[in-house]
mmCIF file with all atom_site columns, C-alpha atoms in Angstrom:
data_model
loop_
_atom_site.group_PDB
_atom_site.id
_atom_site.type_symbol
_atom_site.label_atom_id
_atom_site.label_alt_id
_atom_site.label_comp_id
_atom_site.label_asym_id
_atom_site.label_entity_id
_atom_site.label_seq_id
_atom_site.pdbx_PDB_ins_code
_atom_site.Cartn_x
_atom_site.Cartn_y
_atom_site.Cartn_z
_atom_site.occupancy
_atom_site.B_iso_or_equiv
_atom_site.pdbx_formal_charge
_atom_site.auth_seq_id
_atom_site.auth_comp_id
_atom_site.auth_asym_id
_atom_site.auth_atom_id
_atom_site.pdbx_PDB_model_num
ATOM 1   C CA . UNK Z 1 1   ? 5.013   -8.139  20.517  1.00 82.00 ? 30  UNK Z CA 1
ATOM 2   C CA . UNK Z 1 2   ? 7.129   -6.154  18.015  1.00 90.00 ? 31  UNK Z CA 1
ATOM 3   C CA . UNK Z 1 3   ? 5.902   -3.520  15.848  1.00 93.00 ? 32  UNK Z CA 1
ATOM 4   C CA . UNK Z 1 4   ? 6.963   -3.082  12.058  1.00 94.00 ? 33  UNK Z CA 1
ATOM 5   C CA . UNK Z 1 5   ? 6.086   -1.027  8.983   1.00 93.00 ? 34  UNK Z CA 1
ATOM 6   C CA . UNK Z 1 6   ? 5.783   -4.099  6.219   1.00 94.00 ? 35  UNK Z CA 1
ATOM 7   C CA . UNK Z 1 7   ? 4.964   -3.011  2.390   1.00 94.00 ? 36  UNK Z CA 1
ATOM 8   C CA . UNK Z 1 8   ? 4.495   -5.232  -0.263  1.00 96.00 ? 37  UNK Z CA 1
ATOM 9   C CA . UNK Z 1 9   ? 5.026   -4.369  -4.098  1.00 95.00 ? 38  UNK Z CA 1
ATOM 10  C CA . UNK Z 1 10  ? 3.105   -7.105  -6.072  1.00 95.00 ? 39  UNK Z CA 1
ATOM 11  C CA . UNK Z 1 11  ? 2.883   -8.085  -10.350 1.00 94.00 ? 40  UNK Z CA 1
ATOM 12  C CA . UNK Z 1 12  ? 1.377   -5.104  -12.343 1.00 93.00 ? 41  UNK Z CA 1
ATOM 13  C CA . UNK Z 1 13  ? -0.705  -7.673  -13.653 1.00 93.00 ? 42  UNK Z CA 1
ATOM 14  C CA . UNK Z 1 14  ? -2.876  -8.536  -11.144 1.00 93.00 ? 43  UNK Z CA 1
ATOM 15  C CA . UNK Z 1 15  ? -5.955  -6.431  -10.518 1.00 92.00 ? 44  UNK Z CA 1
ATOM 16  C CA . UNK Z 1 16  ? -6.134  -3.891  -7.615  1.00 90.00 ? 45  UNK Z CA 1
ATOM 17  C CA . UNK Z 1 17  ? -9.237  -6.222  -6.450  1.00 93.00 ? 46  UNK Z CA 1
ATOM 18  C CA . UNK Z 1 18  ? -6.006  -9.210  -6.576  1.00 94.00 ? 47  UNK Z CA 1
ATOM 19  C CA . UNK Z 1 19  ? -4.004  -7.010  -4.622  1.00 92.00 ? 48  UNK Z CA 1
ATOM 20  C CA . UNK Z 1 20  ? -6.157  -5.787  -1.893  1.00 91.00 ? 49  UNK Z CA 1
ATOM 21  C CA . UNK Z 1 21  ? -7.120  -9.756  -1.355  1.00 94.00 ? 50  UNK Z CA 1
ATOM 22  C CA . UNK Z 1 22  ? -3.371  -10.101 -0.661  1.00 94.00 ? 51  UNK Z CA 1
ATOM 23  C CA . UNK Z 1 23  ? -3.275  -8.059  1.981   1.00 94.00 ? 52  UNK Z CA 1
ATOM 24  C CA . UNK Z 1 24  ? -6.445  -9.630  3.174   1.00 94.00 ? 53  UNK Z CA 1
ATOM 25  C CA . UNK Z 1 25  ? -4.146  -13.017 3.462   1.00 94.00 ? 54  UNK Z CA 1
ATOM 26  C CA . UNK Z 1 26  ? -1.534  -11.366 4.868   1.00 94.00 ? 55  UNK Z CA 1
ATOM 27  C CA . UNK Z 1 27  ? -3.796  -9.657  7.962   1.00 95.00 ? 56  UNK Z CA 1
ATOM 28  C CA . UNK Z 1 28  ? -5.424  -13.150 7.952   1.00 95.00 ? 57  UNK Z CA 1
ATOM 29  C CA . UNK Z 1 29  ? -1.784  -14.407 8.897   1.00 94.00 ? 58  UNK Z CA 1
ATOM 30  C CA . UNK Z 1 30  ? -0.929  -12.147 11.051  1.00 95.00 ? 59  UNK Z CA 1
ATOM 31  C CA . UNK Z 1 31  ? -4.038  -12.840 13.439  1.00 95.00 ? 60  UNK Z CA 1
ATOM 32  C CA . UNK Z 1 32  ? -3.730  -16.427 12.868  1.00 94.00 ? 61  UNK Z CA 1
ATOM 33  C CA . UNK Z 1 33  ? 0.168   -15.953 14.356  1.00 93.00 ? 62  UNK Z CA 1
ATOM 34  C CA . UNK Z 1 34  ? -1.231  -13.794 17.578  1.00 93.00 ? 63  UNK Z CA 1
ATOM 35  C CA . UNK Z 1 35  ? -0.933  -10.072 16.342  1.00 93.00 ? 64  UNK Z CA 1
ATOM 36  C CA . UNK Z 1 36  ? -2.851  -7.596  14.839  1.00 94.00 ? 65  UNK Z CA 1
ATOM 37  C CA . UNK Z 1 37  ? -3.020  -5.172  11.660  1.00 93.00 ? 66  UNK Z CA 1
ATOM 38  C CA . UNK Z 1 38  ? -3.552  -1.766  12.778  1.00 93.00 ? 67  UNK Z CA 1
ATOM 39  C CA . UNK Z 1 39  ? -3.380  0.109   9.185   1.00 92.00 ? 68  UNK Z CA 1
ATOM 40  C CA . UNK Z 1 40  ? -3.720  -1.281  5.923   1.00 92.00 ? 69  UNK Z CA 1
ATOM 41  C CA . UNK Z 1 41  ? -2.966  1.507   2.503   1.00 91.00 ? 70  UNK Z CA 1
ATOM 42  C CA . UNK Z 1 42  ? -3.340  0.193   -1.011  1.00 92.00 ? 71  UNK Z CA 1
ATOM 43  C CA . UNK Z 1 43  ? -1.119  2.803   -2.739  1.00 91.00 ? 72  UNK Z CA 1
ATOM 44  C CA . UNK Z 1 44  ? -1.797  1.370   -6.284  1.00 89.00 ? 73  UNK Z CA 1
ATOM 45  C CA . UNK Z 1 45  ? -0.482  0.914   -9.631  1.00 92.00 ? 74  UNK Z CA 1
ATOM 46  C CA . UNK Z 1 46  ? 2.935   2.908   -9.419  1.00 92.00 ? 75  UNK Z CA 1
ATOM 47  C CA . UNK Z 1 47  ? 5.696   3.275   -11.803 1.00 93.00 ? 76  UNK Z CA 1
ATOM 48  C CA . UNK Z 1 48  ? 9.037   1.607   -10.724 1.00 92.00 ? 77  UNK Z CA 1
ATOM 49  C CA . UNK Z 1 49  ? 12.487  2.881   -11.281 1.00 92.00 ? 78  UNK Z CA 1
ATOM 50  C CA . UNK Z 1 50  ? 14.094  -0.069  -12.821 1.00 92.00 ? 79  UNK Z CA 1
ATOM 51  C CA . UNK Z 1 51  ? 12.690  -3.245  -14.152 1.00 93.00 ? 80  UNK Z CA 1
ATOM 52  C CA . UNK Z 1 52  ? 11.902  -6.242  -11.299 1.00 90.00 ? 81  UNK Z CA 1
ATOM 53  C CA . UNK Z 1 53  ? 11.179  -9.328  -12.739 1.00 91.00 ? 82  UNK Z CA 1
ATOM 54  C CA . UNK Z 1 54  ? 10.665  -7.605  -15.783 1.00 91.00 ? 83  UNK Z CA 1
ATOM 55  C CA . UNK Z 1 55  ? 7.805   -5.295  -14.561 1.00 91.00 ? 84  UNK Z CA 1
ATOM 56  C CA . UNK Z 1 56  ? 7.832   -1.571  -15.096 1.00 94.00 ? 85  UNK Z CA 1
ATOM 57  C CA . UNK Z 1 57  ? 5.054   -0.958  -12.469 1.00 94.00 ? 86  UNK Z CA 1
ATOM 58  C CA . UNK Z 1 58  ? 3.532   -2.434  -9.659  1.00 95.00 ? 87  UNK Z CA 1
ATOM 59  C CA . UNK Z 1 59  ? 0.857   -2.346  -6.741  1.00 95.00 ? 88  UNK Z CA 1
ATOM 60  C CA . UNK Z 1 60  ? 2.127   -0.729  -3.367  1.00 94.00 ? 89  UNK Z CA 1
ATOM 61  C CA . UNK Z 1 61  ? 0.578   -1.636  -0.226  1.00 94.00 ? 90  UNK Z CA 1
ATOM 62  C CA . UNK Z 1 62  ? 2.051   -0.439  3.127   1.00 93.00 ? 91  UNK Z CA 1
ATOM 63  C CA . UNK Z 1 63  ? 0.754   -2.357  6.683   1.00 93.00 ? 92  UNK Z CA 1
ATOM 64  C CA . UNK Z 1 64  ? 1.386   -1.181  9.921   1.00 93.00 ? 93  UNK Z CA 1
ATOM 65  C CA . UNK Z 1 65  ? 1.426   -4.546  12.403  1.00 94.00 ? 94  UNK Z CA 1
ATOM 66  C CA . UNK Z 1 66  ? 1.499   -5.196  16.113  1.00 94.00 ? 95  UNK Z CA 1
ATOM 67  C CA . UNK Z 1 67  ? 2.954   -9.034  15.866  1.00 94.00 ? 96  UNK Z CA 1
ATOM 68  C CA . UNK Z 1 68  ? 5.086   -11.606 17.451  1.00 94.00 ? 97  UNK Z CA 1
ATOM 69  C CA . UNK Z 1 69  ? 8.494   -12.513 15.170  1.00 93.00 ? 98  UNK Z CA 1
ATOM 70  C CA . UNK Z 1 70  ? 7.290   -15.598 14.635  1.00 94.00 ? 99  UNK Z CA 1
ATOM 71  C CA . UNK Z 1 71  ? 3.988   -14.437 12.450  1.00 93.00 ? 100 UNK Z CA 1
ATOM 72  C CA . UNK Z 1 72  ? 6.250   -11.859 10.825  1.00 93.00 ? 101 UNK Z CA 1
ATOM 73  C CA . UNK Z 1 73  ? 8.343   -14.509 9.731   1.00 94.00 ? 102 UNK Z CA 1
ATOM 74  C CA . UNK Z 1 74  ? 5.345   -16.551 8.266   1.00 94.00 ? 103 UNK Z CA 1
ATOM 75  C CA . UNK Z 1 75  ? 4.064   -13.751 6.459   1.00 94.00 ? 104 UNK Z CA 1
ATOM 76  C CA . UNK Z 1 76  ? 7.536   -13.414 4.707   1.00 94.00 ? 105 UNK Z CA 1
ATOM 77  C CA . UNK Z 1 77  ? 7.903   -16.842 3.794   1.00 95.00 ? 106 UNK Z CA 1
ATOM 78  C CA . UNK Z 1 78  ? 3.950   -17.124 2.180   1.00 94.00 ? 107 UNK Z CA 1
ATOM 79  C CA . UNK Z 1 79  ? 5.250   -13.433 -0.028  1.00 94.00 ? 108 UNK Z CA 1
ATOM 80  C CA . UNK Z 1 80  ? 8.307   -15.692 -1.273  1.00 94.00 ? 109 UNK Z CA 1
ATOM 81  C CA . UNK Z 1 81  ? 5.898   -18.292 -2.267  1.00 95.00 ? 110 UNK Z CA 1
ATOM 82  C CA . UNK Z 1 82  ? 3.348   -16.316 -3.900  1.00 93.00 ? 111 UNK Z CA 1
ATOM 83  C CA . UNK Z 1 83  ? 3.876   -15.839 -7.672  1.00 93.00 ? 112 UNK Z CA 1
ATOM 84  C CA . UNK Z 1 84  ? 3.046   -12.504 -7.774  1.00 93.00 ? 113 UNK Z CA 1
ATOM 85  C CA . UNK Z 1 85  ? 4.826   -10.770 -5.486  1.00 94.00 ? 114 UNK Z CA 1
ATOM 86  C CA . UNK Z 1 86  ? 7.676   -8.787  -6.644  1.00 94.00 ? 115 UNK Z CA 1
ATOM 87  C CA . UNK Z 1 87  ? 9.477   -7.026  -2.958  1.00 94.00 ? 116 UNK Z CA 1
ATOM 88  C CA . UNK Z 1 88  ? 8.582   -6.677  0.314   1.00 95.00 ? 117 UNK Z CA 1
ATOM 89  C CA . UNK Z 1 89  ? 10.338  -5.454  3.416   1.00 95.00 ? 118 UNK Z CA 1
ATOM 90  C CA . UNK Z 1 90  ? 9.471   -5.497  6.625   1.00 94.00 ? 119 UNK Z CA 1
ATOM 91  C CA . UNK Z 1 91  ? 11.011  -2.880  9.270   1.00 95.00 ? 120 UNK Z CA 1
ATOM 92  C CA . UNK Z 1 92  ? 10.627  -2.594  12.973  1.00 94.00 ? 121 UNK Z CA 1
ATOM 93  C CA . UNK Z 1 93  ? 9.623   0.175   14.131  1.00 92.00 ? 122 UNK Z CA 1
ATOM 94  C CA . UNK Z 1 94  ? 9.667   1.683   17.665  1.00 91.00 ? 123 UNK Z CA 1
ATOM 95  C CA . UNK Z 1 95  ? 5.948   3.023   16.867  1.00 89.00 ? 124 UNK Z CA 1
ATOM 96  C CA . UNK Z 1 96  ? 3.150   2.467   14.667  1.00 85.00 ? 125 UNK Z CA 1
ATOM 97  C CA . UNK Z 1 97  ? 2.611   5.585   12.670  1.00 82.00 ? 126 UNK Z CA 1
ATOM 98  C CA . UNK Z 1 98  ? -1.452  5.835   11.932  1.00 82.00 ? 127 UNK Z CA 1
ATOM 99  C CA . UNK Z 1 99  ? -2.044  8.976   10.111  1.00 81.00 ? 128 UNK Z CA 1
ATOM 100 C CA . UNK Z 1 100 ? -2.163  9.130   6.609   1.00 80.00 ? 129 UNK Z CA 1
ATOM 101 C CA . UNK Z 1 101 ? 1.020   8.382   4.314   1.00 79.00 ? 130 UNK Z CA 1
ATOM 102 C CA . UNK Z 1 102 ? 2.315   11.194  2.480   1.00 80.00 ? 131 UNK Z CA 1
ATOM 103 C CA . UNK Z 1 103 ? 1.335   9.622   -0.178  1.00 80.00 ? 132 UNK Z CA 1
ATOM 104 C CA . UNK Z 1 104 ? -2.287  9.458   0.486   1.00 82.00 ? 133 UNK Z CA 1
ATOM 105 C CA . UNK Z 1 105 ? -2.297  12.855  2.336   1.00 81.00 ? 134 UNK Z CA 1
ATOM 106 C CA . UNK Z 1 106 ? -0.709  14.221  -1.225  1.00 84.00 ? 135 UNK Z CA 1
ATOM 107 C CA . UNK Z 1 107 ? -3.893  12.307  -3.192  1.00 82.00 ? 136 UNK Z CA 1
ATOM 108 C CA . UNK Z 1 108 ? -6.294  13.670  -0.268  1.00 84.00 ? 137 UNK Z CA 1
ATOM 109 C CA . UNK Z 1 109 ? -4.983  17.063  -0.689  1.00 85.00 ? 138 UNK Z CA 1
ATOM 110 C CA . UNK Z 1 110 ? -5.666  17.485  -4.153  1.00 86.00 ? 139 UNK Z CA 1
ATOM 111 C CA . UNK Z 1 111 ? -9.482  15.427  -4.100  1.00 85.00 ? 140 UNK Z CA 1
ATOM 112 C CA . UNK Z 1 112 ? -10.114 18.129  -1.192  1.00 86.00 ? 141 UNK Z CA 1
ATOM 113 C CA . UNK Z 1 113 ? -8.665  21.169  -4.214  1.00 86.00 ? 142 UNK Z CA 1
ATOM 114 C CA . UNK Z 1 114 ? -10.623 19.938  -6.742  1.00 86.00 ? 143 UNK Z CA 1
ATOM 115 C CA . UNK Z 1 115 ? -13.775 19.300  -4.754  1.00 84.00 ? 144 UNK Z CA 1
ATOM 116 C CA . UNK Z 1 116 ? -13.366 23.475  -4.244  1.00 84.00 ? 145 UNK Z CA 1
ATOM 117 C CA . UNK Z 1 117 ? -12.515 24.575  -7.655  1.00 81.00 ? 146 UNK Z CA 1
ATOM 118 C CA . UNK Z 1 118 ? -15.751 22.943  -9.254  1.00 70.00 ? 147 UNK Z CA 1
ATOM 119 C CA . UNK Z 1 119 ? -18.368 24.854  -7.057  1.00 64.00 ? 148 UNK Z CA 1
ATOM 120 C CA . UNK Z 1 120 ? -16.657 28.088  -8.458  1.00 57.00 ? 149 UNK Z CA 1
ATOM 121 C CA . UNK Z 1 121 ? -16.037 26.802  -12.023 1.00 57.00 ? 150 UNK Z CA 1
ATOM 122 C CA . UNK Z 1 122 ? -20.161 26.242  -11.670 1.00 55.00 ? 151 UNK Z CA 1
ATOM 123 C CA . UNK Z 1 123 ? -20.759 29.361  -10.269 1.00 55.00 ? 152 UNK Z CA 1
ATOM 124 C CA . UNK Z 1 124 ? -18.914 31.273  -12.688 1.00 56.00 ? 153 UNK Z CA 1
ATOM 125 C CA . UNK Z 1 125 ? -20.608 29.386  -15.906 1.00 54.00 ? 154 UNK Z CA 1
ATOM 126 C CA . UNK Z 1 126 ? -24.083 30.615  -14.327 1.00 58.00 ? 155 UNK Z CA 1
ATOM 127 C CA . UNK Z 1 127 ? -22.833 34.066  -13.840 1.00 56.00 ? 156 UNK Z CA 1
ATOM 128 C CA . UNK Z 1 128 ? -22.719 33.635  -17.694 1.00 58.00 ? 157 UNK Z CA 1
#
């Protein structure tokens, strides 16, 4: 089995809920086909750099998958059918990469900043 990187920008008017059910269905076809999803990331509602199908943003979602050609090639043909999906691309990849993206790391990163500047912003109102 092959290994690829596949992410999937989808209609910024669907729901996050919509778009994390997506990428249910596409794990769904990807077992069906004989492989397996090793990562799923829902990057959200992101701003685009140009208009796609007249759509200023749109929901990211990056999957890292351990499949046969064959499922891959399912996949991309249900994402041309669907309605609301703007892009995908799929890339093979030599190996799956299962830390964080840099995305996420970034978000994680700054959750982990502000989870330390509140104790001291409390402290320092008590000190009052």
């Amino acid at each position: 089995m092959a290994l690829y990187e596949h992410t999937v920008m989808t209609r910024q008017d669907i729901s996050a809920q919509q778009a994390e059910a997506l990428n249910d269905t596409i794990k769904d076809l990807i077992v069906q086909g004989g492989g397996s999803v090793a990562k799923i990331e829902y990057w959200g509602l992101r701003n685009l750099t140009y208009r796609v199908k007249k759509n200023r943003k749109a929901h990211y979602s990056l999957l890292a998958v351990d499949a046969p050609p064959a499922a891959m090639a399912e996949v991309e043909r249900q994402l041309g059918i669907n309605e609301d999906v703007l892009r995908w691309l799929t890339v093979r990849v030599e190996e799956l990469d299962l830390e964080l993206s840099p995305l996420l790391a970034r978000r994680e990163r700054e959750r982990e900043r502000e989870r330390e500047r509140t104790p001291r912003d409390d402290a320092a109102a008590d000190a009052e």
